[in-house]
Amino acid sequence: DVKVTQSSRYLVKRTGEKVFLECVQDMDHENMFWYRQDPGLGLRLIYFSYDVKMKEKGDIPEGYSVSREKKERFSLILESASTNQTSMYLCASRLTGNSPLHFGNGTRLTVT
Amino acid sequence: AQSVTQPDIHITVSEGASLELRCNYSYGATPYLFWYVQSPGQGLQLLLKYFSGDTLVQGIKGFEAEFKRSQSSFNLRKPSVHWSDAAEYFCAVGFILTGGGNKLTFGTGTQLKVEL
C-alpha cells in the first residue's frame, strides 16, 4: 500500500517565521503535490512536481515555494509565514498523470 | 475555464437510507473523474474513479457513481448508508492541459451527517 507521510500533524508558528512542511512517499511516484484545504473552499493546489528538481505553480503559489531534491521527498516552504496561511496542508503523490492521488494525513498549521 | 461544482454543502440522511451526492463539471472534453472521502483528521481516500468505458463504476465501501455526459455529472450513490459513512466527500475532475500533463480540480466538498 502506498504511504504518504507528512512529518507533522500540528504546527504553530509565529508571523514572519520561515516554515518547512515535509512530505515523503514510499512508492517511487513521479508526481507530488501540495494542497491547502480551507472550509468552504475545498482543496486548492499550491505547487506540484512531475519529477526531481522540477516544480510547477498551482492555483495559489503566492507566499510559498517548494523543493524536490529527491524523488521521494517534496517540501513546502513558507518564506515568511502570515496569519492568512493558517490552514490544513495536504501532500499527495501519484504514479503517473492518470493515476489517482494518494494523500498524507495532513498538517494543520496555525500562524499567530 | 474548467470547474467542478458540488452543490450540496451539507447533507443529513438516516442510517439505512439511500444516498446521492451530486457533482457537476464544466469542461469541453471527457475528463477523468474521481470521488474521495475524508474522515475527520485524516487525508483523502479514493472511493472510485472513471476514465472511460462503462459509465457506472463501483468503488469501495459499497459506493458507486454514474457518469452522465449529457448532464456533465458524476453523482455518487450508496443504497444503504451506515453511520461510519459520516465524513466529507470530494468530487475531483482531471483536465488535460494544453501543454501536456493534466490538472486535478476538486469540488468544495459535501459534509455527510448520518442520523441513527
mmCIF file of C-alpha atoms in Angstrom:
data_model
loop_
_atom_site.group_PDB
_atom_site.id
_atom_site.type_symbol
_atom_site.label_atom_id
_atom_site.label_comp_id
_atom_site.label_asym_id
_atom_site.label_seq_id
_atom_site.Cartn_x
_atom_site.Cartn_y
_atom_site.Cartn_z
ATOM 1 C CA ASP A 1 0.000 0.000 0.000
ATOM 2 C CA VAL A 2 1.195 3.477 -0.825
ATOM 3 C CA LYS A 3 2.228 5.536 2.140
ATOM 4 C CA VAL A 4 2.488 9.318 2.083
ATOM 5 C CA THR A 5 3.904 10.675 5.311
ATOM 6 C CA GLN A 6 3.748 14.262 6.440
ATOM 7 C CA SER A 7 6.242 14.935 9.201
ATOM 8 C CA SER A 8 3.982 16.987 11.454
ATOM 9 C CA ARG A 9 0.267 16.722 12.258
ATOM 10 C CA TYR A 10 0.141 20.080 14.020
ATOM 11 C CA LEU A 11 2.391 23.120 13.831
ATOM 12 C CA VAL A 12 2.160 26.508 15.490
ATOM 13 C CA LYS A 13 4.399 29.249 14.115
ATOM 14 C CA ARG A 14 4.731 32.972 14.529
ATOM 15 C CA THR A 15 4.190 35.577 11.843
ATOM 16 C CA GLY A 16 7.355 36.108 9.824
ATOM 17 C CA GLU A 17 8.899 32.737 10.587
ATOM 18 C CA LYS A 18 10.202 30.511 7.818
ATOM 19 C CA VAL A 19 8.243 27.254 7.863
ATOM 20 C CA PHE A 20 9.079 23.917 6.303
ATOM 21 C CA LEU A 21 6.457 21.234 5.707
ATOM 22 C CA GLU A 22 7.898 17.882 4.760
ATOM 23 C CA CYS A 23 6.311 15.068 2.781
ATOM 24 C CA VAL A 24 7.723 11.649 1.933
ATOM 25 C CA GLN A 25 6.237 8.903 -0.237
ATOM 26 C CA ASP A 26 7.475 5.333 -0.378
ATOM 27 C CA MET A 27 6.209 4.099 -3.763
ATOM 28 C CA ASP A 28 8.592 5.711 -6.246
ATOM 29 C CA HIS A 29 5.870 8.028 -7.534
ATOM 30 C CA GLU A 30 6.846 10.566 -10.169
ATOM 31 C CA ASN A 31 4.327 13.259 -9.316
ATOM 32 C CA MET A 32 3.888 15.030 -5.993
ATOM 33 C CA PHE A 33 1.530 17.803 -4.934
ATOM 34 C CA TRP A 34 0.840 20.283 -2.171
ATOM 35 C CA TYR A 35 -2.721 21.410 -1.492
ATOM 36 C CA ARG A 36 -4.237 23.578 1.167
ATOM 37 C CA GLN A 37 -7.695 22.850 2.470
ATOM 38 C CA ASP A 38 -9.970 25.525 3.900
ATOM 39 C CA PRO A 39 -13.639 25.240 4.901
ATOM 40 C CA GLY A 40 -15.943 26.049 2.028
ATOM 41 C CA LEU A 41 -13.072 26.254 -0.462
ATOM 42 C CA GLY A 42 -12.198 22.590 -0.887
ATOM 43 C CA LEU A 43 -8.645 21.729 -1.880
ATOM 44 C CA ARG A 44 -6.578 24.264 -3.737
ATOM 45 C CA LEU A 45 -3.349 23.367 -5.475
ATOM 46 C CA ILE A 46 -0.286 25.294 -4.323
ATOM 47 C CA TYR A 47 2.592 23.624 -6.193
ATOM 48 C CA PHE A 48 3.293 20.336 -7.870
ATOM 49 C CA SER A 49 6.267 18.455 -9.222
ATOM 50 C CA TYR A 50 6.407 15.960 -12.070
ATOM 51 C CA ASP A 51 9.950 14.833 -11.318
ATOM 52 C CA VAL A 52 13.025 15.515 -9.240
ATOM 53 C CA LYS A 53 14.124 19.151 -9.326
ATOM 54 C CA MET A 54 11.042 20.064 -11.329
ATOM 55 C CA LYS A 55 8.268 22.257 -9.976
ATOM 56 C CA GLU A 56 5.190 23.927 -11.346
ATOM 57 C CA LYS A 57 2.963 26.569 -9.839
ATOM 58 C CA GLY A 58 -0.556 25.589 -8.973
ATOM 59 C CA ASP A 59 -3.509 27.874 -8.455
ATOM 60 C CA ILE A 60 -2.331 29.688 -5.324
ATOM 61 C CA PRO A 61 1.504 29.718 -5.236
ATOM 62 C CA GLU A 62 1.939 33.185 -3.749
ATOM 63 C CA GLY A 63 3.813 33.132 -0.470
ATOM 64 C CA TYR A 64 5.034 29.564 -0.970
ATOM 65 C CA SER A 65 7.950 27.766 -2.559
ATOM 66 C CA VAL A 66 8.853 24.091 -2.874
ATOM 67 C CA SER A 67 11.856 21.847 -3.074
ATOM 68 C CA ARG A 68 12.250 18.398 -4.582
ATOM 69 C CA GLU A 69 15.846 17.255 -4.329
ATOM 70 C CA LYS A 70 14.964 13.557 -4.085
ATOM 71 C CA LYS A 71 12.166 11.665 -5.760
ATOM 72 C CA GLU A 72 10.520 10.569 -2.534
ATOM 73 C CA ARG A 73 10.542 13.941 -0.760
ATOM 74 C CA PHE A 74 8.623 17.117 -1.538
ATOM 75 C CA SER A 75 8.923 20.082 0.794
ATOM 76 C CA LEU A 76 6.672 23.100 1.042
ATOM 77 C CA ILE A 77 8.270 26.304 2.291
ATOM 78 C CA LEU A 78 6.569 29.347 3.676
ATOM 79 C CA GLU A 79 9.258 32.004 3.349
ATOM 80 C CA SER A 80 7.631 34.384 5.833
ATOM 81 C CA ALA A 81 4.541 32.932 7.447
ATOM 82 C CA SER A 82 1.449 35.087 7.672
ATOM 83 C CA THR A 83 -1.825 34.576 9.522
ATOM 84 C CA ASN A 84 -3.713 34.011 6.260
ATOM 85 C CA GLN A 85 -1.603 30.890 5.737
ATOM 86 C CA THR A 86 -3.243 29.223 8.726
ATOM 87 C CA SER A 87 -4.748 26.151 7.118
ATOM 88 C CA MET A 88 -4.666 22.394 6.657
ATOM 89 C CA TYR A 89 -1.922 21.379 4.243
ATOM 90 C CA LEU A 90 -2.200 18.111 2.338
ATOM 91 C CA CYS A 91 0.548 16.394 0.418
ATOM 92 C CA ALA A 92 -0.259 13.875 -2.304
ATOM 93 C CA SER A 93 1.562 11.710 -4.804
ATOM 94 C CA ARG A 94 0.669 9.650 -7.861
ATOM 95 C CA LEU A 95 2.436 7.217 -10.137
ATOM 96 C CA THR A 96 1.543 8.794 -13.487
ATOM 97 C CA GLY A 97 -0.676 11.503 -14.927
ATOM 98 C CA ASN A 98 -3.849 9.402 -14.916
ATOM 99 C CA SER A 99 -3.332 7.629 -11.628
ATOM 100 C CA PRO A 100 -5.324 8.545 -8.536
ATOM 101 C CA LEU A 101 -3.734 10.701 -5.897
ATOM 102 C CA HIS A 102 -2.603 9.209 -2.601
ATOM 103 C CA PHE A 103 -2.802 11.634 0.288
ATOM 104 C CA GLY A 104 -0.984 12.108 3.543
ATOM 105 C CA ASN A 105 -2.939 12.783 6.727
ATOM 106 C CA GLY A 106 -2.302 16.500 6.588
ATOM 107 C CA THR A 107 -0.521 19.142 8.626
ATOM 108 C CA ARG A 108 -2.644 21.666 10.452
ATOM 109 C CA LEU A 109 -0.640 24.867 10.547
ATOM 110 C CA THR A 110 -1.543 27.776 12.775
ATOM 111 C CA VAL A 111 0.255 31.079 12.313
ATOM 112 C CA THR A 112 -0.130 33.507 15.208
ATOM 113 C CA ALA B 1 -12.462 27.657 -17.638
ATOM 114 C CA GLN B 2 -12.774 24.215 -16.175
ATOM 115 C CA SER B 3 -14.685 23.924 -12.925
ATOM 116 C CA VAL B 4 -16.209 21.418 -10.522
ATOM 117 C CA THR B 5 -19.379 22.036 -8.539
ATOM 118 C CA GLN B 6 -20.725 20.162 -5.554
ATOM 119 C CA PRO B 7 -23.990 21.987 -4.940
ATOM 120 C CA ASP B 8 -24.727 20.482 -1.522
ATOM 121 C CA ILE B 9 -22.540 21.721 1.308
ATOM 122 C CA HIS B 10 -24.247 19.579 3.962
ATOM 123 C CA ILE B 11 -26.459 16.510 3.672
ATOM 124 C CA THR B 12 -28.114 14.589 6.508
ATOM 125 C CA VAL B 13 -29.537 11.115 5.998
ATOM 126 C CA SER B 14 -30.827 8.430 8.317
ATOM 127 C CA GLU B 15 -28.869 5.250 8.702
ATOM 128 C CA GLY B 16 -30.131 2.696 6.212
ATOM 129 C CA ALA B 17 -31.452 5.310 3.812
ATOM 130 C CA SER B 18 -30.110 5.763 0.303
ATOM 131 C CA LEU B 19 -27.655 8.492 -0.562
ATOM 132 C CA GLU B 20 -26.829 10.545 -3.624
ATOM 133 C CA LEU B 21 -24.145 13.224 -3.658
ATOM 134 C CA ARG B 22 -24.067 15.492 -6.668
ATOM 135 C CA CYS B 23 -21.097 16.565 -8.746
ATOM 136 C CA ASN B 24 -21.150 18.637 -11.929
ATOM 137 C CA TYR B 25 -18.257 19.811 -14.027
ATOM 138 C CA SER B 26 -17.596 22.211 -16.825
ATOM 139 C CA TYR B 27 -15.153 21.013 -19.476
ATOM 140 C CA GLY B 28 -15.107 20.671 -23.242
ATOM 141 C CA ALA B 29 -13.992 17.048 -23.357
ATOM 142 C CA THR B 30 -14.397 13.930 -21.259
ATOM 143 C CA PRO B 31 -12.407 14.363 -18.081
ATOM 144 C CA TYR B 32 -11.057 11.882 -15.592
ATOM 145 C CA LEU B 33 -13.404 11.669 -12.623
ATOM 146 C CA PHE B 34 -12.808 10.729 -9.001
ATOM 147 C CA TRP B 35 -14.603 10.635 -5.694
ATOM 148 C CA TYR B 36 -12.640 10.890 -2.454
ATOM 149 C CA VAL B 37 -13.731 10.635 1.176
ATOM 150 C CA GLN B 38 -12.147 12.374 4.140
ATOM 151 C CA SER B 39 -12.790 11.271 7.702
ATOM 152 C CA PRO B 40 -12.072 13.771 10.491
ATOM 153 C CA GLY B 41 -8.361 14.356 10.982
ATOM 154 C CA GLN B 42 -7.419 12.212 8.019
ATOM 155 C CA GLY B 43 -6.217 12.668 4.486
ATOM 156 C CA LEU B 44 -8.377 11.855 1.494
ATOM 157 C CA GLN B 45 -9.077 8.276 0.486
ATOM 158 C CA LEU B 46 -10.046 7.291 -3.037
ATOM 159 C CA LEU B 47 -13.551 5.804 -3.319
ATOM 160 C CA LEU B 48 -13.722 5.270 -7.069
ATOM 161 C CA LYS B 49 -12.604 6.602 -10.423
ATOM 162 C CA TYR B 50 -13.806 6.841 -14.008
ATOM 163 C CA PHE B 51 -11.575 7.124 -17.038
ATOM 164 C CA SER B 52 -13.573 5.537 -19.857
ATOM 165 C CA GLY B 53 -15.814 2.583 -20.639
ATOM 166 C CA ASP B 54 -18.805 1.595 -18.537
ATOM 167 C CA THR B 55 -20.363 4.757 -17.168
ATOM 168 C CA LEU B 56 -21.416 3.084 -13.913
ATOM 169 C CA VAL B 57 -18.393 2.470 -11.728
ATOM 170 C CA GLN B 58 -18.172 0.576 -8.491
ATOM 171 C CA GLY B 59 -15.964 1.648 -5.642
ATOM 172 C CA ILE B 60 -15.027 0.672 -2.142
ATOM 173 C CA LYS B 61 -17.377 0.610 0.859
ATOM 174 C CA GLY B 62 -20.422 -0.106 -1.325
ATOM 175 C CA PHE B 63 -20.314 3.201 -3.217
ATOM 176 C CA GLU B 64 -20.977 3.628 -6.924
ATOM 177 C CA ALA B 65 -21.046 6.581 -9.299
ATOM 178 C CA GLU B 66 -22.522 7.170 -12.711
ATOM 179 C CA PHE B 67 -21.000 9.367 -15.401
ATOM 180 C CA LYS B 68 -23.625 11.169 -17.462
ATOM 181 C CA ARG B 69 -22.019 13.021 -20.324
ATOM 182 C CA SER B 70 -25.228 14.816 -21.342
ATOM 183 C CA GLN B 71 -25.551 16.291 -17.859
ATOM 184 C CA SER B 72 -21.819 16.762 -17.172
ATOM 185 C CA SER B 73 -22.384 14.945 -13.919
ATOM 186 C CA PHE B 74 -20.726 12.248 -11.849
ATOM 187 C CA ASN B 75 -23.023 11.618 -8.889
ATOM 188 C CA LEU B 76 -22.048 9.329 -6.043
ATOM 189 C CA ARG B 77 -24.610 6.865 -4.674
ATOM 190 C CA LYS B 78 -24.983 4.305 -1.946
ATOM 191 C CA PRO B 79 -28.139 2.195 -1.479
ATOM 192 C CA SER B 80 -27.956 1.986 2.313
ATOM 193 C CA VAL B 81 -25.866 4.370 4.404
ATOM 194 C CA HIS B 82 -24.021 3.244 7.529
ATOM 195 C CA TRP B 83 -23.176 5.521 10.468
ATOM 196 C CA SER B 84 -19.486 5.103 9.622
ATOM 197 C CA ASP B 85 -20.078 6.826 6.269
ATOM 198 C CA ALA B 86 -20.301 10.186 8.030
ATOM 199 C CA ALA B 87 -17.446 12.172 6.504
ATOM 200 C CA GLU B 88 -16.687 14.802 3.909
ATOM 201 C CA TYR B 89 -16.852 13.774 0.269
ATOM 202 C CA PHE B 90 -14.956 15.416 -2.549
ATOM 203 C CA CYS B 91 -15.501 15.117 -6.264
ATOM 204 C CA ALA B 92 -12.373 15.680 -8.355
ATOM 205 C CA VAL B 93 -12.028 16.141 -12.070
ATOM 206 C CA GLY B 94 -8.860 15.744 -14.106
ATOM 207 C CA PHE B 95 -8.482 18.104 -17.031
ATOM 208 C CA ILE B 96 -5.928 17.745 -19.791
ATOM 209 C CA LEU B 97 -3.661 20.785 -20.011
ATOM 210 C CA THR B 98 -2.896 22.440 -23.339
ATOM 211 C CA GLY B 99 0.823 21.936 -22.904
ATOM 212 C CA GLY B 100 0.503 18.340 -21.820
ATOM 213 C CA GLY B 101 0.002 16.789 -18.428
ATOM 214 C CA ASN B 102 -3.215 17.099 -16.541
ATOM 215 C CA LYS B 103 -4.617 19.034 -13.643
ATOM 216 C CA LEU B 104 -6.877 17.732 -10.915
ATOM 217 C CA THR B 105 -9.502 20.162 -9.658
ATOM 218 C CA PHE B 106 -11.516 19.440 -6.525
ATOM 219 C CA GLY B 107 -15.018 20.457 -5.636
ATOM 220 C CA THR B 108 -15.665 22.258 -2.369
ATOM 221 C CA GLY B 109 -16.906 19.102 -0.679
ATOM 222 C CA THR B 110 -20.142 17.769 0.796
ATOM 223 C CA GLN B 111 -20.312 17.077 4.513
ATOM 224 C CA LEU B 112 -22.416 13.983 5.193
ATOM 225 C CA LYS B 113 -24.105 13.508 8.557
ATOM 226 C CA VAL B 114 -25.786 10.205 9.365
ATOM 227 C CA GLU B 115 -28.588 10.113 11.908
ATOM 228 C CA LEU B 116 -29.023 6.924 13.899
#
